Tab-separated table of C-alpha atoms and ligand atoms in Angstrom:
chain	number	residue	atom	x	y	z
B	1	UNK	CA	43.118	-2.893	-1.618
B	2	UNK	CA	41.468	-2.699	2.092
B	3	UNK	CA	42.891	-5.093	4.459
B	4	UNK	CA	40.807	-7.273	5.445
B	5	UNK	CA	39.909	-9.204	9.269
B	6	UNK	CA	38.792	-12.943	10.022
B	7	UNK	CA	36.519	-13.376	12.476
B	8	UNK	CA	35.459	-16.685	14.123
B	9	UNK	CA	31.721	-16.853	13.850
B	10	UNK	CA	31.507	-16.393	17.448
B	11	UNK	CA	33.547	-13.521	18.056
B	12	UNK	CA	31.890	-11.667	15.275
B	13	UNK	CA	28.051	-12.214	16.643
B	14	UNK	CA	29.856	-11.714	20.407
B	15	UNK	CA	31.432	-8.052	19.224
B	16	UNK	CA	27.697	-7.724	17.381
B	17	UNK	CA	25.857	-8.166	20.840
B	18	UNK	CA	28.551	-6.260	23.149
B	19	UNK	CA	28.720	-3.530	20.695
B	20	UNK	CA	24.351	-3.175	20.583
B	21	UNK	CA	23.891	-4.162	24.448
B	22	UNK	CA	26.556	-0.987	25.428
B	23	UNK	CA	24.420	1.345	23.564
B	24	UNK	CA	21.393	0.077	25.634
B	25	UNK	CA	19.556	-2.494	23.542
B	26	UNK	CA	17.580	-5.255	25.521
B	27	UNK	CA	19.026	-8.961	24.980
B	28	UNK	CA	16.004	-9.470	22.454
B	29	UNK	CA	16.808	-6.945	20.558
B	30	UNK	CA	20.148	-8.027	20.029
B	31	UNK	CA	19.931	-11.944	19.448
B	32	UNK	CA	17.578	-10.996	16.909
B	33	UNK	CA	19.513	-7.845	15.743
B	34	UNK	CA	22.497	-9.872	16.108
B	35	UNK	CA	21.133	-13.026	13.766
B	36	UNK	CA	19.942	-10.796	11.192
B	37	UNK	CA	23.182	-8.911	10.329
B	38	UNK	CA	25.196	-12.094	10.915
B	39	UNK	CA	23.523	-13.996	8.433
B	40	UNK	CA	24.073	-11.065	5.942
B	41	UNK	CA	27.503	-11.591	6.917
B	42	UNK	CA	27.908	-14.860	6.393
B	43	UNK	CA	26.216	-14.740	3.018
B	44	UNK	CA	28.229	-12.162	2.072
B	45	UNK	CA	25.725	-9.604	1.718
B	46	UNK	CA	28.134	-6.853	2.686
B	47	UNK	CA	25.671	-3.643	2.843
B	48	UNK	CA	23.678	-5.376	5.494
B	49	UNK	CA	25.486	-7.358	7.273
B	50	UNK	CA	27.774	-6.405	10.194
B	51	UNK	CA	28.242	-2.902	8.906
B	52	UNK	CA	24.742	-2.253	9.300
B	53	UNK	CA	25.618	-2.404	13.414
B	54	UNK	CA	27.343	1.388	12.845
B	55	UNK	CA	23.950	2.842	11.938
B	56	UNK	CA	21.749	0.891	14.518
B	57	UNK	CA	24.143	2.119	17.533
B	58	UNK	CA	23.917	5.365	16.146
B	59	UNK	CA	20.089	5.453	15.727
B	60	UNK	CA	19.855	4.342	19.485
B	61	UNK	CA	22.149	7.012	20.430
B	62	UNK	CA	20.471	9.355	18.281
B	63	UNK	CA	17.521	8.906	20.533
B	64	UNK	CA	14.698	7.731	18.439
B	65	UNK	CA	15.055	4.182	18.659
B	66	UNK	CA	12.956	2.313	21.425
B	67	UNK	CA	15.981	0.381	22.754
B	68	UNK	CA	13.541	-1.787	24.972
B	69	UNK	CA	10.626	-1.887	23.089
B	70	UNK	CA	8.644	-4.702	23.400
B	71	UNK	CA	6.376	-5.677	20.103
B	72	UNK	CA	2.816	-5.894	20.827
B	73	UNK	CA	0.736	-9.208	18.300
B	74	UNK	CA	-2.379	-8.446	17.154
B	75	UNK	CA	-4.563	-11.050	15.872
B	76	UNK	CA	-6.618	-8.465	13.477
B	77	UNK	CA	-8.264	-11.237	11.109
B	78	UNK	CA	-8.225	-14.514	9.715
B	79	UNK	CA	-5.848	-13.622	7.407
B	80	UNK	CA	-4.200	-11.108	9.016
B	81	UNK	CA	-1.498	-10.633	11.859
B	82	UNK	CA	-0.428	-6.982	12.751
B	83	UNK	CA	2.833	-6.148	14.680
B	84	UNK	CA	3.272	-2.998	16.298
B	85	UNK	CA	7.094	-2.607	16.634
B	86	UNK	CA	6.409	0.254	19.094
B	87	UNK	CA	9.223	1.813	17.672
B	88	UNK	CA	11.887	-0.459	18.200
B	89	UNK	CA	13.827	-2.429	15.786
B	90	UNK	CA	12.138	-4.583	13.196
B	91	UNK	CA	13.693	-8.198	13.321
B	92	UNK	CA	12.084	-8.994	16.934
B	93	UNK	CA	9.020	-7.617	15.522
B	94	UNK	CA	9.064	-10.088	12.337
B	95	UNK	CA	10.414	-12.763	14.638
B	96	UNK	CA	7.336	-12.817	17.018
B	97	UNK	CA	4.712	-12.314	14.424
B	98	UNK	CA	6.081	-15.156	12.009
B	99	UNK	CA	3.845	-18.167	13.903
B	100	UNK	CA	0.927	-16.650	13.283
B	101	UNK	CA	1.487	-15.828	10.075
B	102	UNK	CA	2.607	-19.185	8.908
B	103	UNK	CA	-0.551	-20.655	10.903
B	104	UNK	CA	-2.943	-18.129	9.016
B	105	UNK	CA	-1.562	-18.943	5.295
B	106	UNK	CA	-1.773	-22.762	6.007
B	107	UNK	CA	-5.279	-22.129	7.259
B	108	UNK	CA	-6.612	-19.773	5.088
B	109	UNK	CA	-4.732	-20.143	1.750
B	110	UNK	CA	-2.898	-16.377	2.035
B	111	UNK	CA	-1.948	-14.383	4.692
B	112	UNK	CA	-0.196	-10.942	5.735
B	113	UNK	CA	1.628	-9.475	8.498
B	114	UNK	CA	1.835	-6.218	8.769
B	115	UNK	CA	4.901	-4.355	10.768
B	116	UNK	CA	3.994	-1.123	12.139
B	117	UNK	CA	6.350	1.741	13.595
B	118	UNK	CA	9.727	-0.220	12.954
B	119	UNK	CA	13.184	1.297	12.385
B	120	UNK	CA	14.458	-0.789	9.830
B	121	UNK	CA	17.697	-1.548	8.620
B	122	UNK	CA	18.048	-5.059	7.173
B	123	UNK	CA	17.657	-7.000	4.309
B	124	UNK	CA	14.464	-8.507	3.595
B	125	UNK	CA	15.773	-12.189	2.385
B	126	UNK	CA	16.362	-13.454	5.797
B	127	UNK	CA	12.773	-13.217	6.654
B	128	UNK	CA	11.249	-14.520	3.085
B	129	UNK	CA	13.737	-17.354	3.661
B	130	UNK	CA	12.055	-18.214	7.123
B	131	UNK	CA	8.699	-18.444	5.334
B	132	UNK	CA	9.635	-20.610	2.316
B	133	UNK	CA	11.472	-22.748	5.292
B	134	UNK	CA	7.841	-24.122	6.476
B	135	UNK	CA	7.236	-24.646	2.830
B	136	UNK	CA	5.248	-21.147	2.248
B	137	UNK	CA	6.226	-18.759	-1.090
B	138	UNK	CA	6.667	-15.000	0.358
B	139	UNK	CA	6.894	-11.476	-0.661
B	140	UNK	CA	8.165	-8.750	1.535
B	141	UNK	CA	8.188	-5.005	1.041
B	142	UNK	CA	9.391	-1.674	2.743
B	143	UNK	CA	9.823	1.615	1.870
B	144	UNK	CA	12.748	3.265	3.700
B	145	UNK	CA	13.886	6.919	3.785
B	146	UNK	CA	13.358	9.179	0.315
B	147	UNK	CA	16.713	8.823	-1.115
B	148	UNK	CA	15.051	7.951	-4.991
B	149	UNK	CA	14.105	10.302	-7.910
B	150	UNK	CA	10.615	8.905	-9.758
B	151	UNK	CA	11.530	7.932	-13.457
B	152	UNK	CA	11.475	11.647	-15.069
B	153	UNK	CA	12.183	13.439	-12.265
B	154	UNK	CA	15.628	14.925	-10.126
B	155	UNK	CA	13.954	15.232	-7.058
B	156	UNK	CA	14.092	12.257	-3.875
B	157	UNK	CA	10.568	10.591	-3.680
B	158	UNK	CA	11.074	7.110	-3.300
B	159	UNK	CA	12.812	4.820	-0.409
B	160	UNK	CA	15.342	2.445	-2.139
B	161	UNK	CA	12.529	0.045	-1.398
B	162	UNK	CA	13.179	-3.618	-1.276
B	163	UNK	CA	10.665	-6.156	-2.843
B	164	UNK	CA	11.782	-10.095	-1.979
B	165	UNK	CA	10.162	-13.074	-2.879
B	166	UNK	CA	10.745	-16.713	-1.504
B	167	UNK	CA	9.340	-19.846	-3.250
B	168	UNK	CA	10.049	-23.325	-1.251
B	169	UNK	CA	12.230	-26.134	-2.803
B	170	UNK	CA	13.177	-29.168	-1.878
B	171	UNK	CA	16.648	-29.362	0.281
B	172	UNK	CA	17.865	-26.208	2.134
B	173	UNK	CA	17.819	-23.434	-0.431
B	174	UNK	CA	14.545	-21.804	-1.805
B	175	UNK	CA	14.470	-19.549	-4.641
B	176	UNK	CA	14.621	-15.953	-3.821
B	177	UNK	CA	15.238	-12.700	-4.759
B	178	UNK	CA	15.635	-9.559	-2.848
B	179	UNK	CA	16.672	-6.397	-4.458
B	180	UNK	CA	16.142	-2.076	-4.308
B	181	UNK	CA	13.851	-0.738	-6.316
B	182	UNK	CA	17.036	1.662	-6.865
B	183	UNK	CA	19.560	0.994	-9.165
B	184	UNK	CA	21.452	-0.357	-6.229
B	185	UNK	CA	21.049	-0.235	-2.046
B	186	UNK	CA	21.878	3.069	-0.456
B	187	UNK	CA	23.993	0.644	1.858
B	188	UNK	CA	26.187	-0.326	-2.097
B	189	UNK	CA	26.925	3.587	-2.131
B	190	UNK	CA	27.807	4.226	1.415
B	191	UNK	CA	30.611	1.180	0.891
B	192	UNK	CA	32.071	2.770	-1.934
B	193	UNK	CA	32.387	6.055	-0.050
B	194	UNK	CA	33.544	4.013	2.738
B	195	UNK	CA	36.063	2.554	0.326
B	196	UNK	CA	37.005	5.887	-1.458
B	197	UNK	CA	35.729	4.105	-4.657
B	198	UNK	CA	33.387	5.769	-7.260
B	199	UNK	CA	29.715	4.293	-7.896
B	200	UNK	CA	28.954	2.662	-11.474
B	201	UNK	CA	27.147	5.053	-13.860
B	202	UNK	CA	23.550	4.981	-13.936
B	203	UNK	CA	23.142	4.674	-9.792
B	204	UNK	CA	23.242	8.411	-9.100
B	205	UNK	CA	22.523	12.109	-9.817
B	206	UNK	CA	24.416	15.059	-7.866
B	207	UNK	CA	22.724	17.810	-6.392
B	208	UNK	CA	21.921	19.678	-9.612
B	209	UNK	CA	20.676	16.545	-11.705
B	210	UNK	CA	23.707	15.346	-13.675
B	211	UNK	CA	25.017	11.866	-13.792
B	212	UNK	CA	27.702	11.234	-10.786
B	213	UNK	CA	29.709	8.723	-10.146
B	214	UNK	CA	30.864	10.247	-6.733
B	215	UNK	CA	29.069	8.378	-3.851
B	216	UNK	CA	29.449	11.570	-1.561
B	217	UNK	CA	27.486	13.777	-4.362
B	218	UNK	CA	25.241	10.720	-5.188
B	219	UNK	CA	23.814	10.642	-1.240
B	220	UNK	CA	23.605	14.283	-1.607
B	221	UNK	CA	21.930	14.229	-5.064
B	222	UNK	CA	19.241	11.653	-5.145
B	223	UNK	CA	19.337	7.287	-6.595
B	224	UNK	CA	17.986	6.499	-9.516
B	225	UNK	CA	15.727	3.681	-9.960
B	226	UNK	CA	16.938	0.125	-11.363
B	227	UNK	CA	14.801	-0.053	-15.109
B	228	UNK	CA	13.903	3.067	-15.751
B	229	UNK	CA	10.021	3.595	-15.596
B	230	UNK	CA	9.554	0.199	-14.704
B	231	UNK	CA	11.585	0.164	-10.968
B	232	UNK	CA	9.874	3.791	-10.741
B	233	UNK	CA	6.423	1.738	-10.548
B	234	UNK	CA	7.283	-0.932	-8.573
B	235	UNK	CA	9.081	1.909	-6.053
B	236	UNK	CA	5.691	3.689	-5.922
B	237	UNK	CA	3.666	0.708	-5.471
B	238	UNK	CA	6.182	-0.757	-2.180
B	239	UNK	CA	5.544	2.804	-0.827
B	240	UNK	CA	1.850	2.278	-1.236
B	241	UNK	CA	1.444	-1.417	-0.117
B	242	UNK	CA	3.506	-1.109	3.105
B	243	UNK	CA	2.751	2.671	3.442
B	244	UNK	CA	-0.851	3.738	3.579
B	245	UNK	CA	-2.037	0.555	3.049
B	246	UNK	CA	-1.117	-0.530	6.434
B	247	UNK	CA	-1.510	2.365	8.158
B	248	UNK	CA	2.331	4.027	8.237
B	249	UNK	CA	4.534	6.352	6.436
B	250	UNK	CA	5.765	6.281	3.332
B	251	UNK	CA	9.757	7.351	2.663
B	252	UNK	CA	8.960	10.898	2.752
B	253	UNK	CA	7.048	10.843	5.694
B	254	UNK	CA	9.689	8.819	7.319
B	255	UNK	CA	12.406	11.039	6.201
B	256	UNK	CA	10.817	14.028	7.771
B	257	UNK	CA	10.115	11.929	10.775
B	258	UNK	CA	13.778	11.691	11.253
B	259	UNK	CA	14.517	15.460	11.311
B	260	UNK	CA	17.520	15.498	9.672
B	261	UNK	CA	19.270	12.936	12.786
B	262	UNK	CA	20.256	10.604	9.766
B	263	UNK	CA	18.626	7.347	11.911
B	264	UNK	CA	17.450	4.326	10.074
B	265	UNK	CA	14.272	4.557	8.521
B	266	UNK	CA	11.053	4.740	10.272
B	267	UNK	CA	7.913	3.071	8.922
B	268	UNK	CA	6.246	0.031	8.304
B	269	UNK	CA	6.821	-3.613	6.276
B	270	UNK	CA	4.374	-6.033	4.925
B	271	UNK	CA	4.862	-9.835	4.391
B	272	UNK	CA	2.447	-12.183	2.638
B	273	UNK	CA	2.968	-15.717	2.913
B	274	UNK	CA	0.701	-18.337	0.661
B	275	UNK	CA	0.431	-21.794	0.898
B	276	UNK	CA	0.802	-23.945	-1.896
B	277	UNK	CA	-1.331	-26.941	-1.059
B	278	UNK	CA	-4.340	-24.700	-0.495
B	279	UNK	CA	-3.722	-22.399	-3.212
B	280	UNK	CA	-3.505	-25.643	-6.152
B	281	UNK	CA	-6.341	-27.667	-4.566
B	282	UNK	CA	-4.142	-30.243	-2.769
B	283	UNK	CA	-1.673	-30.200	-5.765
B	284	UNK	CA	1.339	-28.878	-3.978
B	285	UNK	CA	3.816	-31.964	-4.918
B	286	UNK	CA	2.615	-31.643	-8.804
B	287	UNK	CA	3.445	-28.089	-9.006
B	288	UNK	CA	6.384	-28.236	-7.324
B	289	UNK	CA	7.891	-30.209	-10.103
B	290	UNK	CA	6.649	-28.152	-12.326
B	291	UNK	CA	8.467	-25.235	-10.903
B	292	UNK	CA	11.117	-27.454	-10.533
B	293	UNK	CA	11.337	-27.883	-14.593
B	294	UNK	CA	11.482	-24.178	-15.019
B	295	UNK	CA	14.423	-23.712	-12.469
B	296	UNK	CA	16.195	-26.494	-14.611
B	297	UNK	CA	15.315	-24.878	-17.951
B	298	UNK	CA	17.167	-22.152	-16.417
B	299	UNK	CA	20.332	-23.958	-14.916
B	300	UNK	CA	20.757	-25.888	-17.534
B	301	UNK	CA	21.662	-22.444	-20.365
B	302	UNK	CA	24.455	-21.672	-17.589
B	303	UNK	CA	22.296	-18.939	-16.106
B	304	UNK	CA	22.370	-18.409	-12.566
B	305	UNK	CA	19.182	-18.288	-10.021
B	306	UNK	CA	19.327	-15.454	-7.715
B	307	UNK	CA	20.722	-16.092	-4.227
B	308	UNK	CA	23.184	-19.136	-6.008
B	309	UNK	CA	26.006	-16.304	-5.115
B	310	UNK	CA	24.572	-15.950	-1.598
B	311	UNK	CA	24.388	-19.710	-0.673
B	312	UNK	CA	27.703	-20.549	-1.718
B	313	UNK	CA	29.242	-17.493	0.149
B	314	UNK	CA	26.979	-19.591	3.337
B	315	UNK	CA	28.456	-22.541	2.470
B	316	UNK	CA	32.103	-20.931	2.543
B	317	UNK	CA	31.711	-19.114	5.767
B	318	UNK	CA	29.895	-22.035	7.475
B	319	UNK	CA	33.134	-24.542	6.576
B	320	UNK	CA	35.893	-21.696	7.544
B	321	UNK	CA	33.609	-21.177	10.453
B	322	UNK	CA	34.891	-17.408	9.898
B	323	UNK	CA	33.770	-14.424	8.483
B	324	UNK	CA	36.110	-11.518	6.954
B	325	UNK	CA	35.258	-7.490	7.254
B	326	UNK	CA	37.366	-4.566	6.022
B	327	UNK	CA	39.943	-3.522	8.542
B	328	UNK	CA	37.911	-0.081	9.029
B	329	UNK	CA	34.914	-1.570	9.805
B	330	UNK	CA	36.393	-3.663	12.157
B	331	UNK	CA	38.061	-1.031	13.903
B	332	UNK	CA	35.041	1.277	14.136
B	333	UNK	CA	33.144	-2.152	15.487
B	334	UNK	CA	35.886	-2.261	18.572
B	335	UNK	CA	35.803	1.392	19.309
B	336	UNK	CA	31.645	0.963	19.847
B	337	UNK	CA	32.667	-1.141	22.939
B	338	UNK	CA	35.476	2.031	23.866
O	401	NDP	P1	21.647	-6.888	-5.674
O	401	NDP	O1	21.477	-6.065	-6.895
O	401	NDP	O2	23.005	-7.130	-5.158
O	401	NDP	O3	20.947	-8.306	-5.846
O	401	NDP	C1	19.600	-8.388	-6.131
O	401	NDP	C2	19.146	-9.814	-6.319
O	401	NDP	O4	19.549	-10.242	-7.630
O	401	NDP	C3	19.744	-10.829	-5.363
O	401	NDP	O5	18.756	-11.775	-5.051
O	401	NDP	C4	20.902	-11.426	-6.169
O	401	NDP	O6	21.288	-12.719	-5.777
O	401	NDP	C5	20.298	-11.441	-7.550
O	401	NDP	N1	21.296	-11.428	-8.630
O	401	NDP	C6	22.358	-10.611	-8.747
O	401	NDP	N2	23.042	-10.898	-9.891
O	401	NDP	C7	22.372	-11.907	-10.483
O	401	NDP	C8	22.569	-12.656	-11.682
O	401	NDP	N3	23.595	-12.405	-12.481
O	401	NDP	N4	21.692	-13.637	-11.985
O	401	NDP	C9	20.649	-13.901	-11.165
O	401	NDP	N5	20.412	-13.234	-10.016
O	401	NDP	C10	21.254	-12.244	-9.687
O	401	NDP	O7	20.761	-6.256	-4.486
O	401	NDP	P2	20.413	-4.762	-4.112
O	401	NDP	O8	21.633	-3.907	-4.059
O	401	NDP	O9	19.285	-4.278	-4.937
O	401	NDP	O10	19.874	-5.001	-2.608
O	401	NDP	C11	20.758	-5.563	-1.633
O	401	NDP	C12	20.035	-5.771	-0.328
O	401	NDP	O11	19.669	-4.532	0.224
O	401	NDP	C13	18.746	-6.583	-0.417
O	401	NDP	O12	18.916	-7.712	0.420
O	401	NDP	C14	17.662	-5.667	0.133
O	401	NDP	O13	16.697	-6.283	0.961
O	401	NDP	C15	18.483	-4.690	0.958
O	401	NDP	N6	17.770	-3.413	1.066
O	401	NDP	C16	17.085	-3.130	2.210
O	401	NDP	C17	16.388	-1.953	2.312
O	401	NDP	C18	15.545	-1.630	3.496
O	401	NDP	O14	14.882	-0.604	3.495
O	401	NDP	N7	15.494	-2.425	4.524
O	401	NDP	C19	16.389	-0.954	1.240
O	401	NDP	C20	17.112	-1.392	0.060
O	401	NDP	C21	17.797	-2.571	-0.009
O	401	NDP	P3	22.728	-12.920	-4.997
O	401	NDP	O15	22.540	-12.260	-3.669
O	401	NDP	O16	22.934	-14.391	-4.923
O	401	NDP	O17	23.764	-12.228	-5.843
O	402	PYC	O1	20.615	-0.056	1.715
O	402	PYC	O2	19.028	1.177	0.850
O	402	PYC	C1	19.520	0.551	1.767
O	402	PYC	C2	18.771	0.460	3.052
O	402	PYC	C3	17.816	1.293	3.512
O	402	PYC	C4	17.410	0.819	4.731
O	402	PYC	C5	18.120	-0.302	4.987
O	402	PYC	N1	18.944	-0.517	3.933
């Protein structure tokens, strides 16, 4: 088994900002660079949390990055906020377009924000978790670099492609989900290859097409997607919606954008946020109950909501004020700041 490292939450978001700010990022980058990953970290959301700081240095190194960008907020329409990332990193880029977006759905019922030219890295949970937080439901989607075969096919098409959704309930935790459109996160297979462990069956093809559970031959190979068919759709549609629709590159385009450096993905994200006063006719507290009486029908069989694992990993971290990382990580963290 890997040995392991506690961190106080401080040192770990202080090593996060020394290690991003050395390889040239500008302080808003990394607070909001730095918030994102830690709160993966502290929710115990392993393939994007602190690890994820390894690929952003080396995508800054690598050259592409905007280090200093600074995101430019478009006010396109009345129910629509664009953010041009200007090729920098997307969390400052979600973080400054999130007031008008929250302003536009309470005003006008549903609203989007559309990223543009972001390198992006992260989980998409944090940010639907923001929205449900001023008591808007959210979905986010992004396509990322073409990693995933179509249903059918061998061949990469398809980014692993995140789709999360955030509903608003009463006390701190919504309900959300956030998962791949792959059969798991391209960040699930790097750990195991990180780890020297072999990927479940059903994740993977090598090279040639046959099943692999060998997360070196599965990066080379190409995912699969989660359900068949059914995730192929859904991976198709996220490259769509926050591809063309928006105006930006779909996980092909973005993969040749990257010329083979092996940055993080280069393309665009959209968020919608609706408001569920203005959506029910002024009905909001009614239907909340009523969703409430679905999440108990489901609670009460001893099934779990998504994100129950998640919160309770928050609630652990947040009383031990610590968080704990493989020794190798940890050790590749400290010799960013050699
Ligand atoms: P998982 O398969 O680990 O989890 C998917 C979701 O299902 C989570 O909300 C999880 O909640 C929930 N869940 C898991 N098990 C159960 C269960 N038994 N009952 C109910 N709910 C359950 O996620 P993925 O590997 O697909 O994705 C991990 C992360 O990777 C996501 O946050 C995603 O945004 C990110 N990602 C980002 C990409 C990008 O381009 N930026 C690309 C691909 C992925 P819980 O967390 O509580 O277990
Ligand atoms: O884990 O698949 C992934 C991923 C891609 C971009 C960010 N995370």
């Amino acid at each position: 088994m890997t040995d392991t490292v506690r961190l106080p939450l401080d040192q770990a978001r202080a090593l996060t900002v020394e290690a991003l700010s050395r390889a040239g990022l500008s302080p808003e980058h990394c607070a909001a660079l730095a918030d994102t990953v830690m709160a993966g970290q502290i929710d115990e959301c392993h393939s994007h949390g602190l690890y994820r700081v390894l690929g952003c240095v080396r995508s800054i190194r690598e050259g592409k990055v905007n280090a200093t960008a600074v995101p430019e907020v478009v006010d396109q329409a009345p129910g629509i906020v664009r953010v041009d990332a200007r090729h920098g990193f997307s969390p400052l880029a979600f973080r400054l377009g999130l007031p008008l977006l929250q302003e536009k759905a309470r005003t006008q019922g549903v609203a989007a924000l559309a990223i543009n030219n972001c390198f992006h890295f992260s989980a998409l949970w944090p940010e639907v978790e923001r929205i449900a937080a001023a008591g808007l439901a959210a979905l986010a989607m992004t396509p990322s670099h073409s990693w995933v075969a179509p249903a059918g096919g061998t061949k990469p098409v398809f980014g692993t492609n995140p789709i999360a959704f955030s509903w608003p309930r009463p006390g701190p935790f919504p309900f959300v989900f956030d998962f791949a459109t792959s059969a798991a996160a391209r960040g699930e297979i790097e750990l195991h290859r990180r780890a020297g462990k072999p990927i479940p069956e059903g994740w993977a093809i090598d090279g040639d097409g046959a099943p692999t559970t060998d997360a070196q031959a599965a990066m080379a190979g190409a995912m699969l997607t989660f359900g068949g068919h059914k995730g192929s759709a859904l991976a198709a549609m996220v490259e769509l919606m926050a591809g063309p629709l928006i105006g930006d590159l779909t996980s092909r385009e973005s993969q040749i954008f990257d010329a083979g450096l092996g940055a993080a993905p280069c393309h665009g994200e959209l968020l919608l946020a609706f408001d569920p006063d203005l959506l029910s006719g002024g009905r909001a507290a009614e239907n909340a109950e009523r969703a409430e009486a679905m999440f108990d029908a489901i609670l009460g069989q001893g099934a779990r909501l998504p994100s129950q694992r998640r919160y309770a990993a928050r609630q652990r971290s947040e009383a031990t004020g610590s968080v704990d990382i493989p020794k190798p990580l940890h050790d590749d963290l400290l010799a960013l700041l050699a």
